[in-house]
Amino acid sequence: MQQPYESAGAGPHAAPRAGPAPAPSGNGQATRGHGETARVLVVDDDPTVAEVVSGYLDRAGYVVDRAADGPAALARAAAHWPDLVVLDLMLPGMDGLEVCRRLRGRGPVPVIMLTARGDEDDRILGLEVGADDYVTKPFSPRELVLRVESVLRRTRPVTVAHPLHTAGLTLDPAARRATKNGTELALTVREFDLLAFFLRHPGRAYGREDLMREVWGWDFGDLSTVTVHVRRLRGKIEDDPARPRLIQTVWGVGYRFDATAGSRDESRDESRDESLEGPLDGSLDAASDGSLDVAPDGSPDATPDGETRSRP
């Protein structure tokens, strides 16, 4: 039977089934600011998974709450609001997607989703409902702790940061607040970080590997995660997400943020023949190296509009 977490020798990120977890590195990753310890809610109906994950997080310096199903998770969150939730997708009665929706309805909270390896559709759905990250089973508990640290680090208030203004967008890194034409945007943690990066680096093209490394600090991972976050961000900041002007696809490279698109759109000739748009509508996202992406289960990677890329 496949273990829900990796045992010794199971892969490049394998962790032993038992033994001490790595101690906190001293850079404050187990705190939420002002010296307070971060609280993590672990939601999984498998007691072995919950025990292993909770043990590693506890030894890394976090306060850990546990719940075995959706209603219990919502009750625990109401009693002690978590700084982050590790949430299994497959739960009895109320699945993880619904739990994520209800938690987000109560307030902003980062969510790391646990999914079965190869379930590409489930991972995409998790990101669609607002999960900030996902980890596939079997997984390394050490890697999960690093993911928790990464997400929490990026949600802490920035002590010295100036608001950014461009193309009708205003982003305040210290307040973790973004608006478009004065209307607040409901962004997840990773969407906020991605927008902040684009606003700080307008006019330059970045591959998906670059964005994964520069925005979220990952040197490994599924590149389709970047594609999904770009699509979701386009849906919140573009006037017409099907014809993106701000976040543009650069064929064979990745993406580029065009800070001048707003002013250009105002002067556009509305009678322009849209049949000439072709690939500039951004409906297909090219891989950073121009090649076909393949999901972990071997199926072609899906583009933002649900179509599948193929070689010419």
Short mmCIF file of N, CA and C in Angstrom, two decimals, residues 294-300:
data_model
loop_
_atom_site.label_atom_id
_atom_site.label_comp_id
_atom_site.label_asym_id
_atom_site.label_seq_id
_atom_site.Cartn_x
_atom_site.Cartn_y
_atom_site.Cartn_z
N VAL A 294 4.19 18.29 -19.83
CA VAL A 294 3.48 17.06 -19.51
C VAL A 294 3.25 17.02 -18.02
N ALA A 295 1.99 16.76 -17.62
CA ALA A 295 1.64 16.68 -16.21
C ALA A 295 2.25 15.43 -15.60
N PRO A 296 2.29 15.35 -14.24
CA PRO A 296 2.90 14.19 -13.60
C PRO A 296 2.29 12.87 -14.03
N ASP A 297 1.02 12.88 -14.43
CA ASP A 297 0.39 11.62 -14.84
C ASP A 297 0.65 11.30 -16.30
N GLY A 298 1.45 12.15 -16.98
CA GLY A 298 1.81 11.89 -18.36
C GLY A 298 0.91 12.54 -19.37
N SER A 299 -0.16 13.21 -18.91
CA SER A 299 -1.06 13.87 -19.85
C SER A 299 -0.56 15.25 -20.18
N PRO A 300 -0.90 15.79 -21.36
CA PRO A 300 -0.43 17.13 -21.72
C PRO A 300 -0.94 18.17 -20.74
#
